[in-house]
Short mmCIF file of C-alpha atoms in Angstrom, two decimals:
data_model
loop_
_atom_site.label_atom_id
_atom_site.label_comp_id
_atom_site.label_asym_id
_atom_site.label_seq_id
_atom_site.Cartn_x
_atom_site.Cartn_y
_atom_site.Cartn_z
CA UNK A 1327 170.45 16.40 110.57
CA UNK A 1328 169.07 14.27 113.64
CA UNK A 1329 166.82 11.23 114.13
CA UNK A 1330 163.61 12.49 115.58
CA UNK A 1331 160.66 10.58 116.97
CA UNK A 1332 156.93 11.59 117.31
CA UNK A 1333 155.91 11.20 120.96
CA UNK A 1334 153.57 8.56 121.27
CA UNK A 1335 155.15 6.24 119.04
CA UNK A 1336 156.36 4.50 122.23
CA UNK A 1337 153.91 4.32 125.11
CA UNK A 1338 154.61 3.47 128.75
CA UNK A 1339 152.87 3.89 131.74
CA UNK A 1340 155.22 6.86 132.96
CA UNK A 1341 156.81 9.68 131.67
CA UNK A 1342 160.14 8.24 133.00
CA UNK A 1343 159.79 4.96 131.54
CA UNK A 1344 158.35 6.71 128.25
CA UNK A 1345 161.53 8.75 127.89
CA UNK A 1346 164.28 6.13 128.81
CA UNK A 1347 162.46 3.90 126.40
CA UNK A 1348 163.28 6.83 123.78
CA UNK A 1349 166.61 6.92 124.47
CA UNK A 1350 167.26 3.50 124.27
CA UNK A 1351 167.00 3.87 120.82
CA UNK A 1352 169.43 6.37 120.42
CA UNK A 1353 166.99 9.17 119.83
CA UNK A 1354 167.25 12.83 121.44
CA UNK A 1355 164.76 15.03 119.55
CA UNK A 1356 160.93 14.44 119.73
CA UNK A 1357 158.11 16.20 118.47
CA UNK A 1358 155.88 16.45 121.29
CA UNK A 1359 151.78 16.53 121.90
CA UNK A 1360 151.22 19.08 124.91
CA UNK A 1361 149.16 16.85 127.24
CA UNK A 1362 146.00 18.04 128.33
CA UNK A 1363 146.44 16.28 131.62
CA UNK A 1364 149.24 14.27 133.36
CA UNK A 1365 152.77 15.70 134.09
CA UNK A 1366 153.17 19.40 134.40
CA UNK A 1367 155.33 21.24 131.65
CA UNK A 1368 157.90 21.91 134.00
CA UNK A 1369 158.17 18.25 135.07
CA UNK A 1370 158.51 17.03 131.22
CA UNK A 1371 161.27 19.70 130.55
CA UNK A 1372 163.25 18.72 133.62
CA UNK A 1373 162.94 14.93 132.61
CA UNK A 1374 163.76 15.93 128.59
CA UNK A 1375 166.63 17.90 130.25
CA UNK A 1376 167.85 14.70 132.30
CA UNK A 1377 168.27 12.82 129.36
CA UNK A 1378 169.43 15.29 126.97
CA UNK A 1379 166.16 15.21 124.84
CA UNK A 1380 165.38 18.49 122.58
CA UNK A 1381 161.99 19.22 121.78
CA UNK A 1382 161.78 19.97 118.09
CA UNK A 1383 158.38 20.98 117.70
CA UNK A 1384 154.96 21.13 119.30
CA UNK A 1385 151.90 19.49 117.80
CA UNK A 1386 149.17 22.57 117.35
CA UNK A 1387 147.28 20.61 114.51
CA UNK A 1388 143.61 21.73 114.09
CA UNK A 1389 141.24 21.85 110.97
CA UNK A 1390 141.95 25.37 110.00
CA UNK A 1391 139.29 25.37 107.06
CA UNK A 1392 136.65 23.24 109.33
CA UNK A 1393 133.02 23.88 107.58
CA UNK A 1394 131.94 24.39 111.37
CA UNK A 1395 133.12 27.79 112.12
CA UNK A 1396 133.06 27.00 116.20
CA UNK A 1397 135.51 24.09 115.70
CA UNK A 1398 137.90 26.80 114.09
CA UNK A 1399 137.32 28.74 117.17
CA UNK A 1400 138.06 25.90 119.57
CA UNK A 1401 141.09 25.07 117.24
CA UNK A 1402 142.80 28.83 117.74
CA UNK A 1403 142.14 28.50 121.60
CA UNK A 1404 144.21 25.35 121.45
CA UNK A 1405 146.71 26.60 119.08
CA UNK A 1406 147.28 29.61 122.08
CA UNK A 1407 147.68 27.17 124.73
CA UNK A 1408 150.27 25.19 122.65
CA UNK A 1409 152.29 28.52 122.06
CA UNK A 1410 151.89 29.31 125.66
CA UNK A 1411 154.07 26.20 126.36
CA UNK A 1412 156.52 26.58 123.70
CA UNK A 1413 159.18 28.39 125.55
CA UNK A 1414 158.68 26.57 128.83
CA UNK A 1415 159.27 23.43 127.09
CA UNK A 1416 162.29 24.61 124.84
CA UNK A 1417 160.89 24.94 121.32
CA UNK A 1418 159.86 27.82 118.99
CA UNK A 1419 157.98 25.61 116.45
CA UNK A 1420 154.63 24.31 116.20
CA UNK A 1421 153.22 22.54 113.59
CA UNK A 1422 150.11 22.66 111.63
CA UNK A 1423 147.54 21.04 109.37
CA UNK A 1424 145.87 23.43 107.27
CA UNK A 1425 142.73 21.30 107.01
CA UNK A 1426 139.77 20.06 104.72
CA UNK A 1427 136.10 21.00 104.00
CA UNK A 1428 135.36 17.25 105.05
CA UNK A 1429 133.31 17.75 108.15
CA UNK A 1430 134.57 14.36 109.72
CA UNK A 1431 138.04 14.15 109.23
CA UNK A 1432 140.89 16.93 108.42
CA UNK A 1433 142.90 14.03 106.85
CA UNK A 1434 140.43 13.21 104.05
CA UNK A 1435 140.40 15.00 100.79
CA UNK A 1436 137.07 17.16 99.78
CA UNK A 1437 136.38 18.79 96.57
CA UNK A 1438 135.56 22.30 98.11
CA UNK A 1439 139.14 22.27 99.38
CA UNK A 1440 140.05 23.82 95.96
CA UNK A 1441 137.48 26.74 96.19
CA UNK A 1442 137.91 30.41 96.70
CA UNK A 1443 135.89 30.02 99.63
CA UNK A 1444 138.35 27.48 101.01
CA UNK A 1445 141.30 29.75 100.16
CA UNK A 1446 139.80 32.69 102.06
CA UNK A 1447 138.91 30.82 105.13
CA UNK A 1448 142.45 29.66 105.37
CA UNK A 1449 144.04 32.97 105.00
CA UNK A 1450 141.85 34.42 107.73
CA UNK A 1451 142.43 31.21 110.03
CA UNK A 1452 146.05 31.66 109.31
CA UNK A 1453 146.06 35.93 110.23
CA UNK A 1454 144.54 34.86 113.33
CA UNK A 1455 147.33 31.65 113.97
CA UNK A 1456 149.86 34.18 112.92
CA UNK A 1457 149.11 36.89 115.72
CA UNK A 1458 148.97 34.46 118.16
CA UNK A 1459 152.63 33.16 117.03
CA UNK A 1460 153.79 36.94 116.85
CA UNK A 1461 152.56 37.22 120.38
CA UNK A 1462 154.67 34.09 121.78
CA UNK A 1463 157.32 34.50 119.42
CA UNK A 1464 156.96 31.18 117.50
CA UNK A 1465 157.25 29.77 114.31
CA UNK A 1466 153.89 28.20 112.69
CA UNK A 1467 154.56 25.31 110.55
CA UNK A 1468 151.82 23.66 108.41
CA UNK A 1469 152.63 20.67 106.27
CA UNK A 1470 151.57 20.33 102.22
CA UNK A 1471 149.81 17.23 102.05
CA UNK A 1472 147.56 16.05 99.30
CA UNK A 1473 144.03 15.63 101.41
CA UNK A 1474 144.32 19.40 102.77
CA UNK A 1475 143.78 22.73 101.36
CA UNK A 1476 147.44 23.22 101.10
CA UNK A 1477 148.00 19.97 98.69
CA UNK A 1478 151.22 20.87 97.01
CA UNK A 1479 154.51 23.08 97.39
CA UNK A 1480 153.06 25.39 94.86
CA UNK A 1481 150.21 26.18 97.23
CA UNK A 1482 152.34 26.15 100.18
CA UNK A 1483 154.45 28.88 98.62
CA UNK A 1484 151.42 30.78 97.72
CA UNK A 1485 150.27 31.29 101.07
CA UNK A 1486 153.85 32.13 102.39
CA UNK A 1487 154.08 34.78 100.05
CA UNK A 1488 150.55 36.15 100.56
CA UNK A 1489 151.29 36.09 104.31
CA UNK A 1490 154.63 37.51 104.20
CA UNK A 1491 155.41 36.49 108.02
CA UNK A 1492 158.59 35.56 109.41
CA UNK A 1493 156.52 33.62 112.07
CA UNK A 1494 155.30 31.28 109.29
CA UNK A 1495 157.46 28.52 107.77
CA UNK A 1496 156.76 24.96 106.55
CA UNK A 1497 157.04 21.31 107.83
CA UNK A 1498 158.44 19.22 105.15
CA UNK A 1499 157.08 15.66 104.28
CA UNK A 1500 158.01 14.00 101.34
CA UNK A 1501 155.60 11.29 101.33
CA UNK A 1502 152.79 13.68 101.55
CA UNK A 1503 153.11 15.76 98.17
CA UNK A 1504 152.11 12.88 95.47
CA UNK A 1505 148.90 13.43 93.79
CA UNK A 1506 147.19 10.53 91.81
CA UNK A 1507 149.26 9.60 89.10
CA UNK A 1508 152.52 11.81 90.00
CA UNK A 1509 154.50 9.00 91.68
CA UNK A 1510 156.35 8.54 88.33
CA UNK A 1511 157.75 11.99 88.53
CA UNK A 1512 158.93 11.68 92.08
CA UNK A 1513 162.20 13.14 91.31
CA UNK A 1514 161.02 16.18 89.61
CA UNK A 1515 158.07 16.83 92.11
CA UNK A 1516 160.68 16.34 95.00
CA UNK A 1517 163.09 18.79 93.21
CA UNK A 1518 160.14 21.15 92.63
CA UNK A 1519 159.38 21.16 96.22
CA UNK A 1520 162.57 21.88 97.66
CA UNK A 1521 163.06 24.86 94.87
CA UNK A 1522 160.16 26.33 96.24
CA UNK A 1523 160.03 25.84 99.97
CA UNK A 1524 163.88 24.64 100.79
CA UNK A 1525 164.86 28.30 102.41
CA UNK A 1526 161.72 27.88 104.52
CA UNK A 1527 161.64 24.60 106.14
CA UNK A 1528 161.06 24.63 110.22
CA UNK A 1529 160.65 20.95 110.52
CA UNK A 1530 161.12 17.36 108.44
CA UNK A 1531 159.12 14.60 108.73
CA UNK A 1532 160.03 10.97 107.75
CA UNK A 1533 157.39 8.82 106.60
CA UNK A 1534 156.91 6.36 103.28
CA UNK A 1535 154.37 5.61 100.52
CA UNK A 1536 153.40 2.80 98.49
CA UNK A 1537 150.92 4.91 96.31
CA UNK A 1538 150.07 8.42 95.26
CA UNK A 1539 147.27 10.18 96.18
CA UNK A 1540 146.41 10.16 99.83
CA UNK A 1541 149.23 7.75 100.71
CA UNK A 1542 152.20 8.50 103.20
CA UNK A 1543 151.08 5.78 105.70
CA UNK A 1544 153.81 3.77 105.84
CA UNK A 1545 156.97 3.51 108.20
CA UNK A 1546 160.08 5.30 106.33
CA UNK A 1547 162.32 2.85 104.72
CA UNK A 1548 159.33 0.60 103.97
CA UNK A 1549 157.79 2.14 101.00
CA UNK A 1550 158.88 3.81 97.80
CA UNK A 1551 160.05 7.17 98.67
CA UNK A 1552 163.48 8.07 97.33
CA UNK A 1553 165.10 8.75 100.84
CA UNK A 1554 168.62 9.42 99.18
CA UNK A 1555 166.85 12.30 97.48
CA UNK A 1556 164.56 13.53 100.03
CA UNK A 1557 167.52 13.73 102.25
CA UNK A 1558 169.82 14.78 99.67
CA UNK A 1559 167.63 18.03 99.27
CA UNK A 1560 166.90 18.69 102.98
CA UNK A 1561 170.65 18.95 103.22
CA UNK A 1562 171.40 21.05 100.12
CA UNK A 1563 168.43 23.25 101.91
CA UNK A 1564 170.68 23.96 104.68
CA UNK A 1565 168.40 22.13 106.96
CA UNK A 1566 170.11 20.59 110.02
CA UNK A 1567 167.25 19.88 112.55
CA UNK A 1568 165.79 16.55 113.33
CA UNK A 1569 163.98 14.27 110.71
CA UNK A 1570 160.85 13.24 112.93
CA UNK A 1571 159.91 9.62 112.35
CA UNK A 1572 156.10 9.13 112.34
CA UNK A 1573 153.46 6.69 111.21
CA UNK A 1574 155.35 3.87 112.78
CA UNK A 1575 154.61 1.04 115.52
CA UNK A 1576 157.09 0.85 118.09
CA UNK A 1577 157.79 -2.61 116.86
CA UNK A 1578 159.42 -0.73 114.06
CA UNK A 1579 161.28 1.91 115.73
CA UNK A 1580 164.84 -0.18 115.65
CA UNK A 1581 164.54 -0.66 111.90
CA UNK A 1582 163.39 3.08 110.92
CA UNK A 1583 165.90 4.78 113.21
CA UNK A 1584 168.63 2.72 111.88
CA UNK A 1585 167.66 3.06 108.40
CA UNK A 1586 167.63 7.09 108.87
CA UNK A 1587 170.51 7.04 110.60
CA UNK A 1588 172.69 5.56 108.24
CA UNK A 1589 170.77 7.48 105.26
CA UNK A 1590 171.81 10.89 106.99
CA UNK A 1591 175.32 9.72 107.91
CA UNK A 1592 175.90 8.61 103.99
CA UNK A 1593 174.93 12.29 102.85
#
């Protein structure tokens, strides 16, 4: 496994300066946000290759169960534009958020997320997204997180089984799967998550948490997540890609990259 970083954690005036700053930390794997404007894809890829930086995934997040149907349609159009850029950027993975019924934020829990109607809309949105994934031969990797309609490993497994698509996997983030009151059962919940999803992990994230429920907002190594167990389960699952740090400030990059690097080396 490799230490990865979310693009945008380090910000500089130019792409060249930005990527130089990334590799100064010994990082050569990025999850990237395709810019709406700025450098062209060919220029980005050239600069990445010059520094031996691999794009582990592109971000394609939108609210897949947005109560506003037009916003779902707009999200699908955005996903197509991301899928078009995957091959030129040298990746085949797009991360997703399954979304929330909250009209203001796809990251905020809503009681209607647990309704049959929300599940129906997710399935319909995912069918449309998977048609794009098949067209461009890319893998979609939604992340289970407690504020979303897919708020557990069990629901992620249900979605995978229902879709039955080779173009659907998951993004695993150990800090985002603990509902209120579940943190004392960390070992059990992580074990179950990997038992259900370990063979379908397309990307892994690294954050931390200091509470259960809508948590997962701390930098890796600064909270309560058992990283020995989390990374050990990733290794046992056969995952050998990037573990992407995010939710951290640039000032935290030296500590977090060293923390993750040392943990991976010790496996």
